[in-house]
Coordinates of C-alpha atoms in Angstrom, one line a residue:
Chain A
M1 CA 28.5 3.8 25.1
E2 CA 25.4 3.0 27.0
Y3 CA 23.3 4.9 24.5
L4 CA 24.9 3.3 21.6
H5 CA 23.9 -0.2 22.9
S6 CA 20.4 0.7 23.6
D7 CA 19.9 2.4 20.2
V8 CA 21.2 -0.6 18.4
A9 CA 19.1 -2.9 20.6
V10 CA 16.0 -1.0 19.7
H11 CA 16.8 -1.1 16.0
T12 CA 17.3 -4.9 16.1
Q13 CA 14.3 -5.4 18.2
Q14 CA 12.2 -3.4 15.8
R15 CA 13.4 -5.4 12.8
E16 CA 12.8 -8.7 14.6
K17 CA 9.4 -7.6 15.8
L18 CA 8.5 -6.6 12.2
Q19 CA 9.5 -10.0 10.9
H20 CA 6.8 -11.5 13.1
F21 CA 4.3 -8.8 12.3
H22 CA 1.6 -10.4 10.3
V23 CA -0.7 -8.4 8.2
L24 CA -3.9 -9.8 6.6
A25 CA -4.6 -7.8 3.4
V26 CA -8.0 -7.9 1.9
D27 CA -8.8 -6.6 -1.6
D28 CA -10.7 -7.9 -4.5
S29 CA -8.3 -6.4 -7.1
L30 CA -5.3 -8.6 -8.0
I31 CA -3.2 -5.6 -8.9
E32 CA -3.9 -4.0 -5.5
R33 CA -3.1 -7.2 -3.7
K34 CA 0.2 -7.5 -5.5
L35 CA 1.1 -3.9 -4.7
L36 CA 0.1 -4.1 -1.1
E37 CA 2.0 -7.4 -0.6
R38 CA 5.1 -5.8 -2.1
L39 CA 4.8 -2.7 0.0
L40 CA 4.4 -4.8 3.2
R41 CA 7.2 -7.1 2.3
E42 CA 9.4 -4.0 1.7
S43 CA 8.5 -3.1 5.3
S44 CA 9.6 -6.5 6.5
C45 CA 6.1 -7.7 7.5
K46 CA 4.6 -11.1 6.9
V47 CA 1.6 -10.9 4.6
T48 CA -1.4 -13.0 3.8
C49 CA -3.6 -11.7 1.0
V50 CA -7.2 -12.7 0.5
D51 CA -9.6 -11.5 -2.2
S52 CA -12.8 -10.9 -0.2
G53 CA -14.3 -10.1 3.2
D54 CA -15.7 -13.7 3.4
K55 CA -12.2 -15.2 2.9
A56 CA -10.9 -12.9 5.6
L57 CA -13.5 -14.0 8.0
E58 CA -12.8 -17.6 7.1
Y59 CA -9.1 -17.0 7.7
L60 CA -9.9 -15.6 11.1
G61 CA -12.2 -18.4 12.0
L62 CA -15.2 -16.1 12.1
L63 CA -17.4 -17.5 9.4
D64 CA -20.8 -18.4 10.9
S65 CA -20.2 -22.1 10.0
Q66 CA -16.9 -22.1 11.8
E67 CA -18.3 -20.5 14.9
I68 CA -21.1 -23.0 15.0
D69 CA -18.6 -25.8 14.8
R70 CA -16.6 -24.4 17.6
S71 CA -19.6 -24.0 19.9
T72 CA -20.9 -27.5 19.4
A73 CA -17.5 -29.1 19.8
S74 CA -17.0 -30.6 23.3
S75 CA -13.5 -29.1 23.8
S76 CA -14.0 -25.9 21.9
S77 CA -11.9 -23.4 23.8
P78 CA -8.5 -25.0 23.6
Q79 CA -9.1 -25.8 19.9
S80 CA -10.1 -22.2 19.0
S81 CA -7.2 -20.7 20.9
T82 CA -4.8 -23.0 19.1
Q83 CA -6.4 -21.9 15.8
E84 CA -6.0 -18.3 16.7
G85 CA -2.5 -18.9 17.9
L86 CA -1.4 -20.4 14.6
K87 CA -2.8 -17.6 12.6
A88 CA -1.7 -14.7 14.7
V89 CA -2.7 -11.6 12.9
N90 CA -1.3 -8.2 14.0
L91 CA -3.1 -5.9 11.6
I92 CA -5.8 -6.1 9.0
M93 CA -5.7 -3.9 5.9
T94 CA -8.9 -3.9 3.9
D95 CA -10.2 -2.2 0.8
Y96 CA -13.5 -0.4 1.3
S97 CA -15.4 -1.1 -1.9
M98 CA -15.5 -4.8 -2.5
P99 CA -18.3 -6.8 -4.1
G100 CA -20.3 -8.7 -1.5
M101 CA -19.0 -7.8 1.9
S102 CA -17.5 -4.3 2.0
G103 CA -14.5 -3.3 4.0
Y104 CA -16.9 -1.6 6.4
D105 CA -18.9 -4.8 6.9
L106 CA -15.7 -6.7 7.6
L107 CA -14.6 -4.0 10.1
K108 CA -17.9 -4.4 11.9
R109 CA -17.6 -8.1 12.1
V110 CA -14.0 -8.0 13.3
K111 CA -14.8 -5.4 16.0
G112 CA -17.7 -7.5 17.2
S113 CA -15.5 -10.6 17.6
L114 CA -12.7 -12.1 19.6
W115 CA -10.3 -10.3 17.2
K116 CA -11.7 -6.9 18.2
D117 CA -8.4 -5.7 19.5
I118 CA -6.6 -6.1 16.2
P119 CA -6.2 -2.8 14.4
V120 CA -8.1 -2.6 11.1
V121 CA -7.0 -0.1 8.5
V122 CA -9.5 0.7 5.7
M123 CA -8.3 1.8 2.3
S124 CA -10.3 3.5 -0.5
S125 CA -9.6 5.3 -3.8
E126 CA -12.5 7.7 -2.9
N127 CA -12.2 10.5 -0.5
V128 CA -15.7 10.6 1.0
P129 CA -15.7 12.3 4.4
S130 CA -18.9 10.5 5.6
R131 CA -17.4 7.2 4.7
I132 CA -14.2 8.0 6.5
S133 CA -16.0 9.1 9.7
M134 CA -18.3 6.0 9.5
C135 CA -15.3 3.7 9.5
M136 CA -13.5 5.6 12.2
E137 CA -16.6 5.5 14.4
E138 CA -16.8 1.8 13.9
G139 CA -13.3 1.5 15.3
A140 CA -11.0 1.6 12.3
E141 CA -7.4 2.4 13.2
E142 CA -6.9 4.5 10.1
F143 CA -8.4 5.3 6.8
L144 CA -5.9 5.4 3.9
L145 CA -6.4 6.9 0.4
K146 CA -5.3 4.8 -2.5
P147 CA -3.0 4.3 -4.1
V148 CA -1.2 3.5 -0.8
Q149 CA 2.5 4.5 -0.8
L150 CA 5.4 3.2 1.2
S151 CA 5.5 6.3 3.3
D152 CA 1.8 5.8 4.3
L153 CA 2.7 2.3 5.5
K154 CA 5.7 3.4 7.4
K155 CA 3.5 5.9 9.3
Q156 CA 1.0 3.1 9.9
L157 CA 3.4 0.5 11.2
Q158 CA 5.6 2.8 13.4
P159 CA 3.2 3.0 16.4
H160 CA 2.9 -0.7 16.5
L161 CA 6.6 -1.0 16.6
L162 CA 7.0 1.5 19.4
K163 CA 5.1 -0.8 21.7
L164 CA 8.4 -2.3 22.8
P165 CA 9.3 -3.3 26.3
V166 CA 12.0 -0.7 26.4
H167 CA 12.5 2.4 28.6
P168 CA 10.5 5.1 26.8
K169 CA 13.4 7.4 26.3
I170 CA 14.1 9.1 22.9
D171 CA 17.7 10.3 22.3
I172 CA 17.9 13.1 19.8
T173 CA 21.5 14.2 19.2
T174 CA 22.4 17.6 17.9
S175 CA 25.7 19.1 17.2
N176 CA 27.2 22.5 17.0
D177 CA 29.1 23.6 14.0
N178 CA 32.5 22.8 15.5
G179 CA 31.6 19.1 15.4
N180 CA 33.2 17.8 18.6
D181 CA 30.7 19.0 21.1
S182 CA 27.4 17.2 21.1
M183 CA 24.3 17.6 23.2
I184 CA 21.8 15.0 24.1
I185 CA 18.2 16.1 24.6
D186 CA 16.3 13.7 26.8
I187 CA 12.6 13.6 26.5
T188 CA 11.1 11.4 29.3
M189 CA 7.8 11.0 31.2
N190 CA 7.9 11.5 34.9
N191 CA 5.6 9.8 37.3
N192 CA 2.9 12.4 36.9
Q193 CA 2.8 11.8 33.1
N194 CA 4.5 15.1 32.4
V195 CA 7.0 15.4 29.6
V196 CA 10.4 16.5 30.9
V197 CA 12.9 17.9 28.6
S198 CA 16.5 18.2 29.6
K199 CA 19.8 18.9 27.9
R200 CA 23.2 17.6 28.6
K201 CA 26.5 17.1 26.8
T202 CA 27.8 13.7 25.8
M203 CA 30.4 12.1 28.0
T204 CA 32.9 11.5 25.3
P205 CA 32.9 13.5 22.1
E206 CA 32.1 11.3 19.2
P207 CA 31.4 12.0 15.5
L208 CA 27.6 11.9 15.1
E209 CA 27.8 9.7 12.0
R210 CA 28.8 6.7 14.1
R211 CA 25.8 6.9 16.4
P212 CA 22.8 5.1 15.1
Q213 CA 19.7 7.2 15.8
M214 CA 16.3 5.8 16.6
K215 CA 14.2 7.1 13.7
G216 CA 11.4 4.7 13.9
L217 CA 10.9 2.2 11.2
A218 CA 14.0 0.6 9.8
V219 CA 13.3 -0.6 6.2
I220 CA 15.6 -3.4 5.3
Chain B
M1 CA 28.5 7.9 -27.1
D2 CA 28.7 4.1 -26.6
G3 CA 25.8 1.7 -27.0
V4 CA 24.9 1.5 -23.3
A5 CA 25.1 5.2 -22.6
Q6 CA 23.0 5.9 -25.7
L7 CA 20.3 3.4 -24.6
Q8 CA 20.3 4.8 -21.1
K9 CA 19.8 8.3 -22.5
Q10 CA 17.0 7.0 -24.7
L11 CA 15.4 5.4 -21.7
V12 CA 15.6 8.4 -19.5
D13 CA 14.4 10.8 -22.2
Y14 CA 11.5 8.5 -23.2
T15 CA 10.4 8.0 -19.6
A16 CA 10.5 11.8 -19.1
S17 CA 8.3 12.4 -22.1
L18 CA 5.7 10.0 -20.8
F19 CA 5.5 12.0 -17.6
Q20 CA 5.5 15.3 -19.4
E21 CA 2.7 14.2 -21.7
G22 CA 0.7 13.1 -18.7
F23 CA 0.6 9.4 -19.7
L24 CA 2.2 8.5 -16.4
D25 CA 2.2 10.1 -13.0
E26 CA 4.1 9.8 -9.7
Q27 CA 2.5 6.5 -8.9
F28 CA 4.6 4.9 -11.7
N29 CA 7.7 6.2 -9.9
Q30 CA 6.5 4.5 -6.7
L31 CA 6.3 1.2 -8.7
Q32 CA 9.8 1.7 -10.0
Q33 CA 11.1 2.3 -6.5
L34 CA 9.7 -1.1 -5.4
Q35 CA 11.8 -2.9 -8.1
D36 CA 15.1 -4.1 -6.8
E37 CA 17.5 -7.2 -7.0
S38 CA 14.9 -9.3 -5.1
N39 CA 12.1 -8.1 -7.2
P40 CA 13.7 -7.4 -10.6
D41 CA 10.6 -7.6 -12.8
F42 CA 8.1 -6.0 -10.4
V43 CA 7.1 -3.2 -12.8
V44 CA 6.6 -5.5 -15.8
E45 CA 4.6 -7.9 -13.7
V46 CA 2.3 -5.3 -12.3
V47 CA 1.8 -3.6 -15.7
S48 CA 1.1 -7.0 -17.3
L49 CA -1.6 -7.6 -14.8
F50 CA -3.0 -4.2 -15.6
F51 CA -3.0 -5.0 -19.3
E52 CA -4.9 -8.3 -18.7
D53 CA -7.3 -6.7 -16.3
S54 CA -8.0 -3.8 -18.6
E55 CA -8.8 -5.9 -21.6
R56 CA -11.3 -7.9 -19.5
L57 CA -12.9 -4.7 -18.3
L58 CA -13.1 -3.1 -21.7
N59 CA -14.9 -6.2 -23.0
E60 CA -17.3 -6.2 -20.0
L61 CA -17.9 -2.5 -20.6
A62 CA -18.7 -3.0 -24.3
K63 CA -21.0 -5.8 -23.5
A64 CA -22.8 -3.9 -20.8
L65 CA -23.3 -0.8 -23.0
E66 CA -24.7 -3.0 -25.8
Q67 CA -27.6 -4.2 -23.8
K68 CA -31.1 -3.1 -24.6
T69 CA -31.6 -1.9 -21.1
I70 CA -28.3 -0.7 -19.7
D71 CA -27.5 -1.5 -16.1
F72 CA -25.6 1.7 -15.2
R73 CA -24.6 0.3 -11.8
K74 CA -22.9 -2.5 -13.5
V75 CA -21.2 -0.2 -15.9
D76 CA -20.1 2.0 -13.1
A77 CA -18.7 -0.9 -11.1
H78 CA -16.5 -1.8 -14.1
V79 CA -15.4 1.8 -14.5
H80 CA -14.6 2.0 -10.8
Q81 CA -12.4 -1.0 -11.1
F82 CA -10.7 0.4 -14.2
K83 CA -10.1 3.7 -12.4
G84 CA -8.6 1.9 -9.5
S85 CA -6.2 -0.2 -11.5
S86 CA -5.1 2.7 -13.7
S87 CA -4.5 4.8 -10.7
S88 CA -2.4 2.1 -9.1
I89 CA 0.0 1.9 -11.9
G90 CA 0.1 5.6 -12.6
A91 CA -1.8 5.6 -15.9
Q92 CA -3.0 9.1 -15.4
R93 CA -4.8 9.8 -18.7
V94 CA -6.8 6.5 -18.5
Q95 CA -7.7 7.4 -14.9
K96 CA -9.0 10.9 -15.9
V97 CA -11.3 9.4 -18.6
C98 CA -12.7 7.0 -16.0
I99 CA -13.6 9.9 -13.7
A100 CA -15.6 11.5 -16.5
F101 CA -17.1 8.1 -17.4
R102 CA -18.4 7.6 -13.8
N103 CA -20.1 11.0 -13.9
Y104 CA -22.0 9.9 -17.0
C105 CA -22.9 6.7 -15.4
E106 CA -24.4 8.6 -12.4
E107 CA -26.4 10.7 -14.8
Q108 CA -27.4 7.6 -16.7
N109 CA -26.3 9.3 -19.9
I110 CA -25.9 6.7 -22.6
E111 CA -24.3 9.0 -25.2
G112 CA -21.8 10.2 -22.6
C113 CA -21.0 6.7 -21.6
L114 CA -20.5 5.5 -25.2
K115 CA -18.2 8.5 -25.8
C116 CA -16.2 7.7 -22.8
L117 CA -15.9 4.1 -23.7
Q118 CA -14.3 5.1 -27.0
Q119 CA -12.0 7.6 -25.2
V120 CA -10.9 5.1 -22.6
K121 CA -10.2 2.5 -25.2
H122 CA -8.1 5.0 -27.0
E123 CA -6.1 6.2 -24.0
Y124 CA -5.6 2.7 -22.9
S125 CA -4.2 1.6 -26.2
L126 CA -1.9 4.7 -26.2
V127 CA -0.5 4.0 -22.7
K128 CA -0.1 0.3 -23.5
S129 CA 2.0 0.9 -26.6
K130 CA 4.0 3.5 -24.7
L131 CA 4.8 1.2 -21.9
E132 CA 5.6 -1.6 -24.2
T133 CA 8.1 0.6 -25.9
L134 CA 9.5 1.6 -22.6
F135 CA 10.0 -2.1 -21.6
K136 CA 11.6 -2.8 -25.0
I137 CA 14.2 -0.1 -24.5
E138 CA 14.9 -1.5 -21.0
K139 CA 15.4 -4.9 -22.4
Q140 CA 17.8 -3.6 -25.0
L141 CA 19.7 -1.7 -22.4
I142 CA 20.1 -4.8 -20.2
A143 CA 21.0 -7.0 -23.2
A144 CA 23.7 -4.4 -24.0
G145 CA 25.1 -4.9 -20.5
G146 CA 23.7 -1.8 -19.0
S147 CA 21.4 -1.3 -16.0
I148 CA 18.3 0.7 -15.5
P149 CA 19.1 4.1 -14.1
T150 CA 17.3 4.7 -10.8

């Protein structure tokens, strides 16, 4: 019963966490923005779409004019932190080829700013290895090829979800053919950062269907 | 076969033919999967955006290729957009022409570009009419009390 509760708790926490997970999507194409917004909403994220790198910087308060305002204001620090607090962004997803500021330029600006710890995912319809390595070297979290699919997003979002304040234990249940016996395989990290795998039987035999399993992203 | 069942079969068969003939690819399936009770018109909405955008791009392309001195970078930029949008909705044949079109832009080959413009216009009008037919059948099906098979 202990495992049942923790699995359900993790699921709920994941869903709740996602509802507050705010993605800033940047693409000059209206069709792409519509698609991306739908995909992200399907993944239960909050989405803000902008159509250019400049608009993204403006949203983040990083436009040169905004930075100048902040530095000349007498009580600049509290003000800027409130601004950033109101517009908490957990992830930026940007197209690479945009007129004016490219996704790469945007990536550089973000990584050189107060928002540098926010993961930035770059998307492109072109598979150009030098472009990909350039972005990764500049600190991109990931480079996705377009058209982006729901499965790509799930893979993207999963690690951000797993940063939960829970005991890092993954329960994988398996069963023998005769159904009633089930084994639990525990994968844990010990103090020396070694992975320890151990097997044991469940306390009470339960049909596996009733046990929610932690599979990662729960799409509502 | 009753009306609804007949329409459903018509829809399924027509959709299958569009895939078989290469007009649509897997990405169109992805769009359909994103349509549900909370987003009941998603596919029509995205495709309508595609139609509007394509018409704009085709006009821009025609204008750009009529110039005395052709700015191939500009032409390429439009084709790149067209390639992106057609790929996003799964309009495979349009996308393929765009790939060839971009190659001619890179070579600064006017003849090739003009040929591709004609081809892309043709493929676009084909897929447009096919999709409009598809949506018409869907509408008839819903009006007859049926639902779109997933």
